[in-house]
Amino acid sequence: MEFFYKGISTDGNTIKGSIEAANLDEAKKKLKAQNILFSELSERSQGLLETLSLFRRDTLSSGALSQLSRDLAVYLNAGVPLVRSLTLLRHQSRSDSRMERFYDTLIEHIHEGKSFAQALDMQEFYTLPVFYVGTLKISEDRGILAQVLNELSHYLNIQEKIKKQLSQAMVYPSFIIIVAVLMISFMLTVVVPKITSVFESTGQPLPMLTQWVISSAHFFAQYWIVLFAGLLAAISFFVFKMATDSRFKRLIHGIVLKLPIVGKMVETADLARFCTISSLLIRSGVPVVNTMKLSSITLSSAVIKELFEQASTKVVEGSSLSNALRQSDVYSIDASFVEAVAIGEETSEVSTMLEHLSTLYIDTNKDRISIFLAVLEPALMLLIGGMIGVIVTAMLLPIFSLNLE
């Protein structure tokens, strides 16, 4: 339950806000523990949508988490206590009731003696990345919370920019595909049937290409609902299998890694993510084995994730990371990455080497994405133009035959 309160803080200022508690008595105890002398305390009424939202646990976007980390790091570096910093962030989120309750919950847990990482782990409003909470736990123990928050903010900001670039870059190809599907559907279901009636009235035998296009048009016109339902069913089945069947997911990801251009893009993106997180965790004092486990959670490919999880097991047994990756039969990772890690291990500069590799892979992937999109757009245009050309040619062939006769 959530209770709204008004009162006076220890410094004499009038304050108001909300607090989570099981009942009214518990809310009073929590306010007393925070040294708040309340004048009003009542259960907060909620609308239907707001009530339903409490049962939903969203994933906090990379952009929002980056901003939270950056703002909190700024306050902590300025010498503002953690609870006061969270209170300031709460005031900035008044327009978002869910985010406001998120900060209230963190403040309550910290007042109860929990660490910041524990408070993040215990709250139930947002699902946060495992590596994020794990990194903050280590940084709090070492007293470098502000520094690590700043680095996490930088990493999350880069990830959000890459995601936005991909989304923006795919707008034009997606538009072309949608327009093409609509155009071809219109031609097959409206234009072709009308022209077909003209051809049939002549009684002339039609060319094979024309017959094929007419048959396709009749098929789509009669069974488009079945085809649409089948497509939705296939997509739903694929999504379900990807979510529930780890072997199927690994199989698909293995096929993706073998694709030209796309496979290298996926591998490079995962290596960039692994290097960035691992570099940050090692600098924060996390052991190499734990670093690999936390970093592998962030990877998108099940195959590459399995590779690093297997390598972490071999590291526990005494092997170096480079040898574990080199000897693995799960997937043959980029040889230059393995050699760079080996050099970092020899010079005891693994963290620095991973940081440089991260920058290299991020820049490399940007170039690959640009090349991929540069090839994709004209390829789509050629494919769509070819399909429409086939339909138009099929309709013109009988006309040419009539003119020749």
mmCIF file of C-alpha atoms in Angstrom:
data_model
loop_
_atom_site.group_PDB
_atom_site.id
_atom_site.type_symbol
_atom_site.label_atom_id
_atom_site.label_comp_id
_atom_site.label_asym_id
_atom_site.label_seq_id
_atom_site.Cartn_x
_atom_site.Cartn_y
_atom_site.Cartn_z
ATOM 1 C CA MET A 1 0.000 0.000 0.000
ATOM 2 C CA GLU A 2 1.074 3.570 -0.631
ATOM 3 C CA PHE A 3 0.470 6.401 1.863
ATOM 4 C CA PHE A 4 0.617 10.123 1.196
ATOM 5 C CA TYR A 5 2.081 12.336 3.927
ATOM 6 C CA LYS A 6 2.765 15.976 4.795
ATOM 7 C CA GLY A 7 5.067 16.985 7.590
ATOM 8 C CA ILE A 8 8.229 18.702 8.799
ATOM 9 C CA SER A 9 11.763 17.364 8.352
ATOM 10 C CA THR A 10 14.619 17.610 10.890
ATOM 11 C CA ASP A 11 15.825 20.878 9.346
ATOM 12 C CA GLY A 12 12.395 22.486 9.813
ATOM 13 C CA ASN A 13 11.301 22.415 6.168
ATOM 14 C CA THR A 14 7.776 21.456 5.167
ATOM 15 C CA ILE A 15 7.831 18.318 3.030
ATOM 16 C CA LYS A 16 5.305 16.037 1.375
ATOM 17 C CA GLY A 17 5.545 12.740 -0.440
ATOM 18 C CA SER A 18 4.481 9.113 -0.444
ATOM 19 C CA ILE A 19 5.735 6.013 1.325
ATOM 20 C CA GLU A 20 5.214 2.275 0.783
ATOM 21 C CA ALA A 21 3.959 0.290 3.790
ATOM 22 C CA ALA A 22 1.796 -2.735 4.577
ATOM 23 C CA ASN A 23 -0.546 -0.701 6.786
ATOM 24 C CA LEU A 24 -0.961 2.676 8.508
ATOM 25 C CA ASP A 25 1.009 1.709 11.626
ATOM 26 C CA GLU A 26 3.989 0.588 9.536
ATOM 27 C CA ALA A 27 3.855 3.845 7.580
ATOM 28 C CA LYS A 28 3.998 5.809 10.860
ATOM 29 C CA LYS A 29 7.017 3.781 12.009
ATOM 30 C CA LYS A 30 8.848 4.379 8.725
ATOM 31 C CA LEU A 31 8.235 8.139 8.899
ATOM 32 C CA LYS A 32 9.442 8.165 12.496
ATOM 33 C CA ALA A 33 12.602 6.275 11.462
ATOM 34 C CA GLN A 34 13.234 8.996 8.842
ATOM 35 C CA ASN A 35 12.759 11.698 11.556
ATOM 36 C CA ILE A 36 9.732 13.144 9.778
ATOM 37 C CA LEU A 37 7.074 14.757 11.995
ATOM 38 C CA PHE A 38 3.949 14.223 9.904
ATOM 39 C CA SER A 39 0.797 16.325 10.095
ATOM 40 C CA GLU A 40 -1.177 14.336 7.510
ATOM 41 C CA LEU A 41 -0.989 10.637 6.649
ATOM 42 C CA SER A 42 -3.514 8.877 4.438
ATOM 43 C CA GLU A 43 -3.691 6.031 1.963
ATOM 44 C CA ARG A 44 -3.100 7.263 -1.548
ATOM 45 C CA SER A 45 -5.999 6.654 -3.941
ATOM 46 C CA GLN A 46 -5.060 5.297 -7.374
ATOM 47 C CA GLY A 47 -6.790 5.189 -10.717
ATOM 48 C CA LEU A 48 -7.486 1.952 -12.538
ATOM 49 C CA LEU A 49 -4.516 2.258 -14.915
ATOM 50 C CA GLU A 50 -2.197 3.229 -12.089
ATOM 51 C CA THR A 51 -3.337 0.257 -10.009
ATOM 52 C CA LEU A 52 -2.834 -2.175 -12.888
ATOM 53 C CA SER A 53 0.660 -0.762 -13.514
ATOM 54 C CA LEU A 54 1.765 -1.948 -10.078
ATOM 55 C CA PHE A 55 1.453 -5.542 -11.256
ATOM 56 C CA ARG A 56 3.754 -4.873 -14.216
ATOM 57 C CA ARG A 57 7.517 -4.917 -13.824
ATOM 58 C CA ASP A 58 9.025 -2.964 -16.703
ATOM 59 C CA THR A 59 12.602 -2.918 -17.894
ATOM 60 C CA LEU A 60 14.187 0.485 -17.362
ATOM 61 C CA SER A 61 15.540 1.698 -20.699
ATOM 62 C CA SER A 62 19.276 2.202 -21.219
ATOM 63 C CA GLY A 63 18.691 5.929 -21.708
ATOM 64 C CA ALA A 64 16.758 6.332 -18.445
ATOM 65 C CA LEU A 65 19.264 4.216 -16.505
ATOM 66 C CA SER A 66 22.132 6.205 -18.008
ATOM 67 C CA GLN A 67 20.540 9.493 -16.935
ATOM 68 C CA LEU A 68 19.863 8.140 -13.435
ATOM 69 C CA SER A 69 23.490 7.003 -13.088
ATOM 70 C CA ARG A 70 24.880 10.277 -14.435
ATOM 71 C CA ASP A 71 22.740 12.528 -12.215
ATOM 72 C CA LEU A 72 23.435 10.431 -9.141
ATOM 73 C CA ALA A 73 27.191 10.490 -9.868
ATOM 74 C CA VAL A 74 27.101 14.296 -10.190
ATOM 75 C CA TYR A 75 25.385 14.689 -6.805
ATOM 76 C CA LEU A 76 27.714 12.223 -5.064
ATOM 77 C CA ASN A 77 30.824 13.870 -6.534
ATOM 78 C CA ALA A 78 29.499 17.201 -5.231
ATOM 79 C CA GLY A 79 29.422 15.748 -1.716
ATOM 80 C CA VAL A 80 25.633 15.298 -1.462
ATOM 81 C CA PRO A 81 24.691 12.244 0.681
ATOM 82 C CA LEU A 82 23.134 9.284 -1.129
ATOM 83 C CA VAL A 83 19.648 9.611 0.415
ATOM 84 C CA ARG A 84 19.563 13.344 -0.280
ATOM 85 C CA SER A 85 20.683 12.687 -3.864
ATOM 86 C CA LEU A 86 17.877 10.171 -4.382
ATOM 87 C CA THR A 87 15.396 12.652 -2.891
ATOM 88 C CA LEU A 88 16.509 15.285 -5.406
ATOM 89 C CA LEU A 89 16.096 12.777 -8.242
ATOM 90 C CA ARG A 90 12.639 11.939 -6.903
ATOM 91 C CA HIS A 91 11.602 15.607 -7.076
ATOM 92 C CA GLN A 92 12.740 15.686 -10.708
ATOM 93 C CA SER A 93 10.430 12.737 -11.497
ATOM 94 C CA ARG A 94 7.144 14.179 -10.207
ATOM 95 C CA SER A 95 5.566 13.831 -13.654
ATOM 96 C CA ASP A 96 6.224 10.049 -13.596
ATOM 97 C CA SER A 97 4.390 8.473 -10.651
ATOM 98 C CA ARG A 98 5.998 5.065 -11.216
ATOM 99 C CA MET A 99 9.509 6.541 -11.177
ATOM 100 C CA GLU A 100 8.597 8.581 -8.105
ATOM 101 C CA ARG A 101 7.545 5.437 -6.214
ATOM 102 C CA PHE A 102 10.737 3.753 -7.440
ATOM 103 C CA TYR A 103 12.855 6.415 -5.713
ATOM 104 C CA ASP A 104 10.647 6.318 -2.599
ATOM 105 C CA THR A 105 11.245 2.580 -2.295
ATOM 106 C CA LEU A 106 15.018 3.016 -2.645
ATOM 107 C CA ILE A 107 15.062 5.707 0.047
ATOM 108 C CA GLU A 108 12.997 3.535 2.412
ATOM 109 C CA HIS A 109 15.288 0.523 1.983
ATOM 110 C CA ILE A 110 18.398 2.655 2.589
ATOM 111 C CA HIS A 111 16.826 4.132 5.742
ATOM 112 C CA GLU A 112 16.276 0.541 6.878
ATOM 113 C CA GLY A 113 20.013 -0.094 6.647
ATOM 114 C CA LYS A 114 20.274 -1.607 3.162
ATOM 115 C CA SER A 115 23.004 -0.658 0.697
ATOM 116 C CA PHE A 116 22.166 1.099 -2.566
ATOM 117 C CA ALA A 117 22.744 -2.107 -4.559
ATOM 118 C CA GLN A 118 20.538 -4.092 -2.173
ATOM 119 C CA ALA A 119 17.812 -1.445 -2.453
ATOM 120 C CA LEU A 120 17.940 -1.676 -6.256
ATOM 121 C CA ASP A 121 17.743 -5.453 -6.076
ATOM 122 C CA MET A 122 14.779 -5.415 -3.666
ATOM 123 C CA GLN A 123 12.594 -2.863 -5.469
ATOM 124 C CA GLU A 124 9.840 -4.306 -7.650
ATOM 125 C CA PHE A 125 9.077 -1.480 -10.082
ATOM 126 C CA TYR A 126 11.781 -2.052 -12.712
ATOM 127 C CA THR A 127 13.907 -4.961 -13.858
ATOM 128 C CA LEU A 128 17.533 -3.801 -13.843
ATOM 129 C CA PRO A 129 20.500 -5.474 -15.587
ATOM 130 C CA VAL A 130 22.231 -8.031 -13.349
ATOM 131 C CA PHE A 131 25.676 -6.652 -14.210
ATOM 132 C CA TYR A 132 24.526 -3.147 -13.189
ATOM 133 C CA VAL A 133 23.442 -4.156 -9.676
ATOM 134 C CA GLY A 134 26.464 -6.459 -9.262
ATOM 135 C CA THR A 135 28.895 -3.713 -10.275
ATOM 136 C CA LEU A 136 27.350 -1.217 -7.858
ATOM 137 C CA LYS A 137 27.573 -3.739 -5.007
ATOM 138 C CA ILE A 138 31.331 -4.116 -5.531
ATOM 139 C CA SER A 139 31.850 -0.374 -5.992
ATOM 140 C CA GLU A 140 30.015 0.414 -2.729
ATOM 141 C CA ASP A 141 32.258 -2.028 -0.847
ATOM 142 C CA ARG A 142 35.331 -0.307 -2.314
ATOM 143 C CA GLY A 143 33.998 3.249 -1.834
ATOM 144 C CA ILE A 144 34.050 4.206 -5.526
ATOM 145 C CA LEU A 145 30.294 4.368 -6.157
ATOM 146 C CA ALA A 146 30.330 7.800 -7.840
ATOM 147 C CA GLN A 147 33.171 6.859 -10.206
ATOM 148 C CA VAL A 148 31.550 3.588 -11.254
ATOM 149 C CA LEU A 149 28.139 5.246 -11.712
ATOM 150 C CA ASN A 150 29.762 7.758 -14.056
ATOM 151 C CA GLU A 151 31.394 4.976 -16.116
ATOM 152 C CA LEU A 152 28.162 2.971 -16.213
ATOM 153 C CA SER A 153 26.348 6.070 -17.425
ATOM 154 C CA HIS A 154 28.871 6.466 -20.248
ATOM 155 C CA TYR A 155 28.505 2.804 -21.285
ATOM 156 C CA LEU A 156 24.689 2.848 -21.183
ATOM 157 C CA ASN A 157 24.635 6.109 -23.136
ATOM 158 C CA ILE A 158 26.750 4.536 -25.894
ATOM 159 C CA GLN A 159 24.431 1.513 -26.022
ATOM 160 C CA GLU A 160 21.382 3.759 -26.266
ATOM 161 C CA LYS A 161 22.950 5.780 -29.103
ATOM 162 C CA ILE A 162 23.791 2.596 -31.036
ATOM 163 C CA LYS A 163 20.216 1.343 -30.565
ATOM 164 C CA LYS A 164 18.782 4.647 -31.800
ATOM 165 C CA GLN A 165 21.116 4.706 -34.804
ATOM 166 C CA LEU A 166 19.980 1.212 -35.788
ATOM 167 C CA SER A 167 16.318 2.121 -35.330
ATOM 168 C CA GLN A 168 16.663 5.293 -37.412
ATOM 169 C CA ALA A 169 18.681 3.521 -40.092
ATOM 170 C CA MET A 170 16.009 0.827 -40.497
ATOM 171 C CA VAL A 171 13.161 3.328 -40.964
ATOM 172 C CA TYR A 172 13.721 3.765 -44.721
ATOM 173 C CA PRO A 173 14.175 0.033 -45.555
ATOM 174 C CA SER A 174 11.096 -0.797 -43.465
ATOM 175 C CA PHE A 175 9.099 1.859 -45.309
ATOM 176 C CA ILE A 176 10.197 0.432 -48.664
ATOM 177 C CA ILE A 177 9.188 -3.111 -47.642
ATOM 178 C CA ILE A 178 5.753 -2.007 -46.386
ATOM 179 C CA VAL A 179 5.024 0.026 -49.536
ATOM 180 C CA ALA A 180 6.201 -2.867 -51.724
ATOM 181 C CA VAL A 181 3.949 -5.382 -49.967
ATOM 182 C CA LEU A 182 0.965 -3.043 -50.355
ATOM 183 C CA MET A 183 1.707 -2.373 -54.022
ATOM 184 C CA ILE A 184 2.182 -6.039 -54.947
ATOM 185 C CA SER A 185 -0.924 -7.038 -52.968
ATOM 186 C CA PHE A 186 -2.950 -4.355 -54.779
ATOM 187 C CA MET A 187 -1.707 -5.470 -58.186
ATOM 188 C CA LEU A 188 -2.387 -9.162 -57.510
ATOM 189 C CA THR A 189 -5.826 -8.711 -55.947
ATOM 190 C CA VAL A 190 -7.238 -5.747 -57.966
ATOM 191 C CA VAL A 191 -5.315 -5.002 -61.161
ATOM 192 C CA VAL A 192 -4.540 -8.530 -62.383
ATOM 193 C CA PRO A 193 -8.111 -9.921 -61.971
ATOM 194 C CA LYS A 194 -9.562 -7.022 -64.041
ATOM 195 C CA ILE A 195 -7.054 -7.500 -66.859
ATOM 196 C CA THR A 196 -7.551 -11.272 -66.734
ATOM 197 C CA SER A 197 -11.224 -10.909 -67.700
ATOM 198 C CA VAL A 198 -10.127 -9.085 -70.862
ATOM 199 C CA PHE A 199 -7.684 -11.840 -71.795
ATOM 200 C CA GLU A 200 -10.275 -14.564 -71.198
ATOM 201 C CA SER A 201 -12.763 -12.875 -73.567
ATOM 202 C CA THR A 202 -10.303 -13.186 -76.479
ATOM 203 C CA GLY A 203 -10.024 -16.972 -76.071
ATOM 204 C CA GLN A 204 -6.324 -16.793 -76.946
ATOM 205 C CA PRO A 205 -3.901 -19.125 -75.092
ATOM 206 C CA LEU A 206 -1.887 -17.146 -72.545
ATOM 207 C CA PRO A 207 1.907 -17.256 -72.071
ATOM 208 C CA MET A 208 3.212 -19.419 -69.234
ATOM 209 C CA LEU A 209 4.383 -16.382 -67.213
ATOM 210 C CA THR A 210 0.949 -14.753 -67.492
ATOM 211 C CA GLN A 211 -0.787 -17.970 -66.437
ATOM 212 C CA TRP A 212 1.486 -18.234 -63.392
ATOM 213 C CA VAL A 213 0.825 -14.617 -62.311
ATOM 214 C CA ILE A 214 -2.959 -15.059 -62.795
ATOM 215 C CA SER A 215 -2.918 -18.296 -60.758
ATOM 216 C CA SER A 216 -0.946 -16.534 -58.015
ATOM 217 C CA ALA A 217 -3.431 -13.647 -58.000
ATOM 218 C CA HIS A 218 -6.398 -16.023 -57.655
ATOM 219 C CA PHE A 219 -4.632 -17.922 -54.889
ATOM 220 C CA PHE A 220 -3.858 -14.759 -52.876
ATOM 221 C CA ALA A 221 -7.381 -13.402 -53.404
ATOM 222 C CA GLN A 222 -9.004 -16.597 -52.108
ATOM 223 C CA TYR A 223 -6.630 -17.545 -49.297
ATOM 224 C CA TRP A 224 -5.141 -14.258 -48.040
ATOM 225 C CA ILE A 225 -6.807 -14.681 -44.632
ATOM 226 C CA VAL A 226 -5.371 -18.192 -44.284
ATOM 227 C CA LEU A 227 -1.930 -16.975 -45.400
ATOM 228 C CA PHE A 228 -2.049 -14.056 -42.968
ATOM 229 C CA ALA A 229 -3.143 -16.305 -40.091
ATOM 230 C CA GLY A 230 -0.433 -18.818 -40.998
ATOM 231 C CA LEU A 231 2.193 -16.083 -40.994
ATOM 232 C CA LEU A 232 1.072 -14.853 -37.563
ATOM 233 C CA ALA A 233 1.067 -18.419 -36.238
ATOM 234 C CA ALA A 234 4.585 -19.049 -37.590
ATOM 235 C CA ILE A 235 5.894 -15.829 -36.030
ATOM 236 C CA SER A 236 4.215 -16.617 -32.700
ATOM 237 C CA PHE A 237 5.631 -20.148 -32.705
ATOM 238 C CA PHE A 238 9.116 -18.825 -33.525
ATOM 239 C CA VAL A 239 8.988 -16.250 -30.708
ATOM 240 C CA PHE A 240 7.689 -18.891 -28.270
ATOM 241 C CA LYS A 241 10.448 -21.354 -29.183
ATOM 242 C CA MET A 242 13.119 -18.653 -28.889
ATOM 243 C CA ALA A 243 11.847 -17.769 -25.417
ATOM 244 C CA THR A 244 11.402 -21.308 -24.071
ATOM 245 C CA ASP A 245 13.739 -23.642 -25.982
ATOM 246 C CA SER A 246 17.427 -22.929 -25.356
ATOM 247 C CA ARG A 247 18.583 -25.491 -27.949
ATOM 248 C CA PHE A 248 16.402 -23.932 -30.660
ATOM 249 C CA LYS A 249 17.629 -20.463 -29.689
ATOM 250 C CA ARG A 250 21.255 -21.584 -29.854
ATOM 251 C CA LEU A 251 20.633 -23.174 -33.266
ATOM 252 C CA ILE A 252 19.149 -19.955 -34.686
ATOM 253 C CA HIS A 253 21.925 -17.812 -33.207
ATOM 254 C CA GLY A 254 24.511 -20.204 -34.656
ATOM 255 C CA ILE A 255 22.956 -19.780 -38.111
ATOM 256 C CA VAL A 256 22.937 -15.989 -37.717
ATOM 257 C CA LEU A 257 26.659 -15.977 -36.855
ATOM 258 C CA LYS A 258 27.406 -17.817 -40.120
ATOM 259 C CA LEU A 259 25.591 -15.255 -42.273
ATOM 260 C CA PRO A 260 27.796 -12.888 -44.312
ATOM 261 C CA ILE A 261 28.077 -9.328 -42.921
ATOM 262 C CA VAL A 262 25.269 -9.869 -40.354
ATOM 263 C CA GLY A 263 27.185 -12.609 -38.517
ATOM 264 C CA LYS A 264 30.252 -10.412 -38.103
ATOM 265 C CA MET A 265 28.066 -7.503 -36.980
ATOM 266 C CA VAL A 266 26.509 -9.625 -34.217
ATOM 267 C CA GLU A 267 29.892 -11.002 -33.110
ATOM 268 C CA THR A 268 31.540 -7.568 -33.075
ATOM 269 C CA ALA A 269 28.620 -6.025 -31.157
ATOM 270 C CA ASP A 270 28.807 -8.755 -28.491
ATOM 271 C CA LEU A 271 32.589 -8.450 -28.207
ATOM 272 C CA ALA A 272 32.280 -4.675 -27.806
ATOM 273 C CA ARG A 273 29.686 -5.166 -25.059
ATOM 274 C CA PHE A 274 31.784 -7.833 -23.331
ATOM 275 C CA CYS A 275 34.957 -5.717 -23.439
ATOM 276 C CA THR A 276 33.228 -2.601 -22.107
ATOM 277 C CA ILE A 277 31.549 -4.334 -19.182
ATOM 278 C CA SER A 278 34.579 -6.506 -18.340
ATOM 279 C CA SER A 279 36.929 -3.518 -18.354
ATOM 280 C CA LEU A 280 34.601 -1.636 -16.009
ATOM 281 C CA LEU A 281 34.147 -4.588 -13.644
ATOM 282 C CA ILE A 282 37.865 -5.389 -13.444
ATOM 283 C CA ARG A 283 38.661 -1.744 -12.632
ATOM 284 C CA SER A 284 35.989 -1.930 -9.919
ATOM 285 C CA GLY A 285 37.813 -4.856 -8.319
ATOM 286 C CA VAL A 286 35.562 -7.718 -9.445
ATOM 287 C CA PRO A 287 37.481 -11.027 -9.850
ATOM 288 C CA VAL A 288 38.013 -12.194 -13.440
ATOM 289 C CA VAL A 289 35.706 -15.224 -13.098
ATOM 290 C CA ASN A 290 32.832 -13.137 -11.714
ATOM 291 C CA THR A 291 33.562 -10.500 -14.352
ATOM 292 C CA MET A 292 33.126 -13.031 -17.148
ATOM 293 C CA LYS A 293 29.877 -14.350 -15.695
ATOM 294 C CA LEU A 294 28.395 -10.870 -15.240
ATOM 295 C CA SER A 295 29.585 -9.698 -18.660
ATOM 296 C CA SER A 296 28.288 -12.771 -20.487
ATOM 297 C CA ILE A 297 24.769 -12.031 -19.194
ATOM 298 C CA THR A 298 24.702 -8.877 -21.347
ATOM 299 C CA LEU A 299 25.513 -10.727 -24.595
ATOM 300 C CA SER A 300 22.781 -11.136 -27.215
ATOM 301 C CA SER A 301 24.085 -14.312 -28.906
ATOM 302 C CA ALA A 302 23.469 -17.576 -27.026
ATOM 303 C CA VAL A 303 26.483 -19.133 -28.788
ATOM 304 C CA ILE A 304 28.969 -16.441 -27.742
ATOM 305 C CA LYS A 305 27.437 -16.383 -24.251
ATOM 306 C CA GLU A 306 28.031 -20.153 -23.960
ATOM 307 C CA LEU A 307 31.607 -19.640 -25.167
ATOM 308 C CA PHE A 308 32.452 -17.198 -22.374
ATOM 309 C CA GLU A 309 30.581 -19.197 -19.729
ATOM 310 C CA GLN A 310 32.617 -22.282 -20.677
ATOM 311 C CA ALA A 311 35.806 -20.191 -20.654
ATOM 312 C CA SER A 312 35.014 -18.917 -17.132
ATOM 313 C CA THR A 313 34.804 -22.540 -15.929
ATOM 314 C CA LYS A 314 38.249 -23.255 -17.387
ATOM 315 C CA VAL A 315 39.641 -20.084 -15.767
ATOM 316 C CA VAL A 316 38.460 -21.406 -12.390
ATOM 317 C CA GLU A 317 40.396 -24.603 -13.146
ATOM 318 C CA GLY A 318 43.583 -22.586 -13.660
ATOM 319 C CA SER A 319 43.607 -21.768 -17.376
ATOM 320 C CA SER A 320 44.126 -18.276 -18.721
ATOM 321 C CA LEU A 321 41.238 -16.561 -20.484
ATOM 322 C CA SER A 322 43.044 -16.458 -23.837
ATOM 323 C CA ASN A 323 43.859 -20.192 -23.732
ATOM 324 C CA ALA A 324 40.314 -21.051 -22.654
ATOM 325 C CA LEU A 325 38.906 -19.128 -25.634
ATOM 326 C CA ARG A 326 41.501 -20.559 -28.028
ATOM 327 C CA GLN A 327 40.800 -24.183 -27.005
ATOM 328 C CA SER A 328 37.003 -23.900 -26.950
ATOM 329 C CA ASP A 329 35.000 -25.953 -29.436
ATOM 330 C CA VAL A 330 31.806 -23.930 -28.944
ATOM 331 C CA TYR A 331 32.623 -21.178 -31.422
ATOM 332 C CA SER A 332 35.725 -19.832 -33.095
ATOM 333 C CA ILE A 333 35.879 -16.253 -31.839
ATOM 334 C CA ASP A 334 37.827 -13.486 -33.590
ATOM 335 C CA ALA A 335 41.533 -14.502 -33.419
ATOM 336 C CA SER A 336 42.702 -10.892 -32.982
ATOM 337 C CA PHE A 337 40.530 -10.613 -29.848
ATOM 338 C CA VAL A 338 42.124 -13.729 -28.329
ATOM 339 C CA GLU A 339 45.650 -12.487 -29.127
ATOM 340 C CA ALA A 340 44.912 -9.057 -27.647
ATOM 341 C CA VAL A 341 43.611 -10.664 -24.440
ATOM 342 C CA ALA A 342 46.752 -12.831 -24.271
ATOM 343 C CA ILE A 343 48.956 -9.721 -24.535
ATOM 344 C CA GLY A 344 46.911 -8.044 -21.789
ATOM 345 C CA GLU A 345 47.388 -11.079 -19.551
ATOM 346 C CA GLU A 346 51.143 -11.106 -20.153
ATOM 347 C CA THR A 347 51.478 -7.401 -19.293
ATOM 348 C CA SER A 348 48.880 -7.494 -16.458
ATOM 349 C CA GLU A 349 46.900 -4.811 -18.325
ATOM 350 C CA VAL A 350 43.778 -6.802 -19.166
ATOM 351 C CA SER A 351 41.442 -3.984 -18.160
ATOM 352 C CA THR A 352 43.247 -1.417 -20.324
ATOM 353 C CA MET A 353 43.429 -3.808 -23.270
ATOM 354 C CA LEU A 354 39.715 -4.595 -23.035
ATOM 355 C CA GLU A 355 38.918 -0.879 -22.913
ATOM 356 C CA HIS A 356 40.884 -0.270 -26.133
ATOM 357 C CA LEU A 357 39.259 -3.295 -27.784
ATOM 358 C CA SER A 358 35.830 -1.968 -26.830
ATOM 359 C CA THR A 359 36.476 1.340 -28.605
ATOM 360 C CA LEU A 360 37.872 -0.507 -31.628
ATOM 361 C CA TYR A 361 34.901 -2.875 -31.926
ATOM 362 C CA ILE A 362 32.321 -0.104 -31.493
ATOM 363 C CA ASP A 363 33.917 1.938 -34.312
ATOM 364 C CA THR A 364 34.293 -1.167 -36.498
ATOM 365 C CA ASN A 365 30.651 -2.096 -36.053
ATOM 366 C CA LYS A 366 29.508 1.411 -36.954
ATOM 367 C CA ASP A 367 31.357 1.062 -40.282
ATOM 368 C CA ARG A 368 29.888 -2.416 -40.871
ATOM 369 C CA ILE A 369 26.369 -1.203 -40.155
ATOM 370 C CA SER A 370 26.828 1.693 -42.594
ATOM 371 C CA ILE A 371 28.070 -0.689 -45.311
ATOM 372 C CA PHE A 372 25.238 -3.136 -44.629
ATOM 373 C CA LEU A 373 22.577 -0.444 -44.923
ATOM 374 C CA ALA A 374 24.250 1.008 -48.022
ATOM 375 C CA VAL A 375 23.968 -2.436 -49.665
ATOM 376 C CA LEU A 376 20.522 -3.253 -48.259
ATOM 377 C CA GLU A 377 18.646 -0.241 -49.672
ATOM 378 C CA PRO A 378 19.541 -0.728 -53.373
ATOM 379 C CA ALA A 379 19.138 -4.512 -52.991
ATOM 380 C CA LEU A 380 15.585 -4.009 -51.720
ATOM 381 C CA MET A 381 14.844 -1.595 -54.554
ATOM 382 C CA LEU A 382 16.112 -4.126 -57.130
ATOM 383 C CA LEU A 383 14.125 -6.972 -55.556
ATOM 384 C CA ILE A 384 10.902 -4.986 -55.380
ATOM 385 C CA GLY A 385 11.392 -3.522 -58.865
ATOM 386 C CA GLY A 386 12.019 -7.026 -60.207
ATOM 387 C CA MET A 387 8.829 -8.418 -58.657
ATOM 388 C CA ILE A 388 6.694 -5.574 -59.983
ATOM 389 C CA GLY A 389 8.453 -5.879 -63.368
ATOM 390 C CA VAL A 390 7.541 -9.569 -63.581
ATOM 391 C CA ILE A 391 3.846 -8.763 -62.935
ATOM 392 C CA VAL A 392 3.808 -5.944 -65.496
ATOM 393 C CA THR A 393 5.617 -8.081 -68.088
ATOM 394 C CA ALA A 394 3.149 -10.927 -67.538
ATOM 395 C CA MET A 395 0.260 -8.542 -68.259
ATOM 396 C CA LEU A 396 1.897 -7.051 -71.366
ATOM 397 C CA LEU A 397 2.867 -10.326 -73.090
ATOM 398 C CA PRO A 398 -0.695 -11.233 -74.167
ATOM 399 C CA ILE A 399 -1.216 -7.707 -75.486
ATOM 400 C CA PHE A 400 1.926 -7.967 -77.618
ATOM 401 C CA SER A 401 0.712 -11.341 -78.911
ATOM 402 C CA LEU A 402 -2.628 -9.818 -79.966
ATOM 403 C CA ASN A 403 -0.887 -6.973 -81.798
ATOM 404 C CA LEU A 404 1.361 -9.401 -83.670
ATOM 405 C CA GLU A 405 -1.642 -11.332 -84.855
#
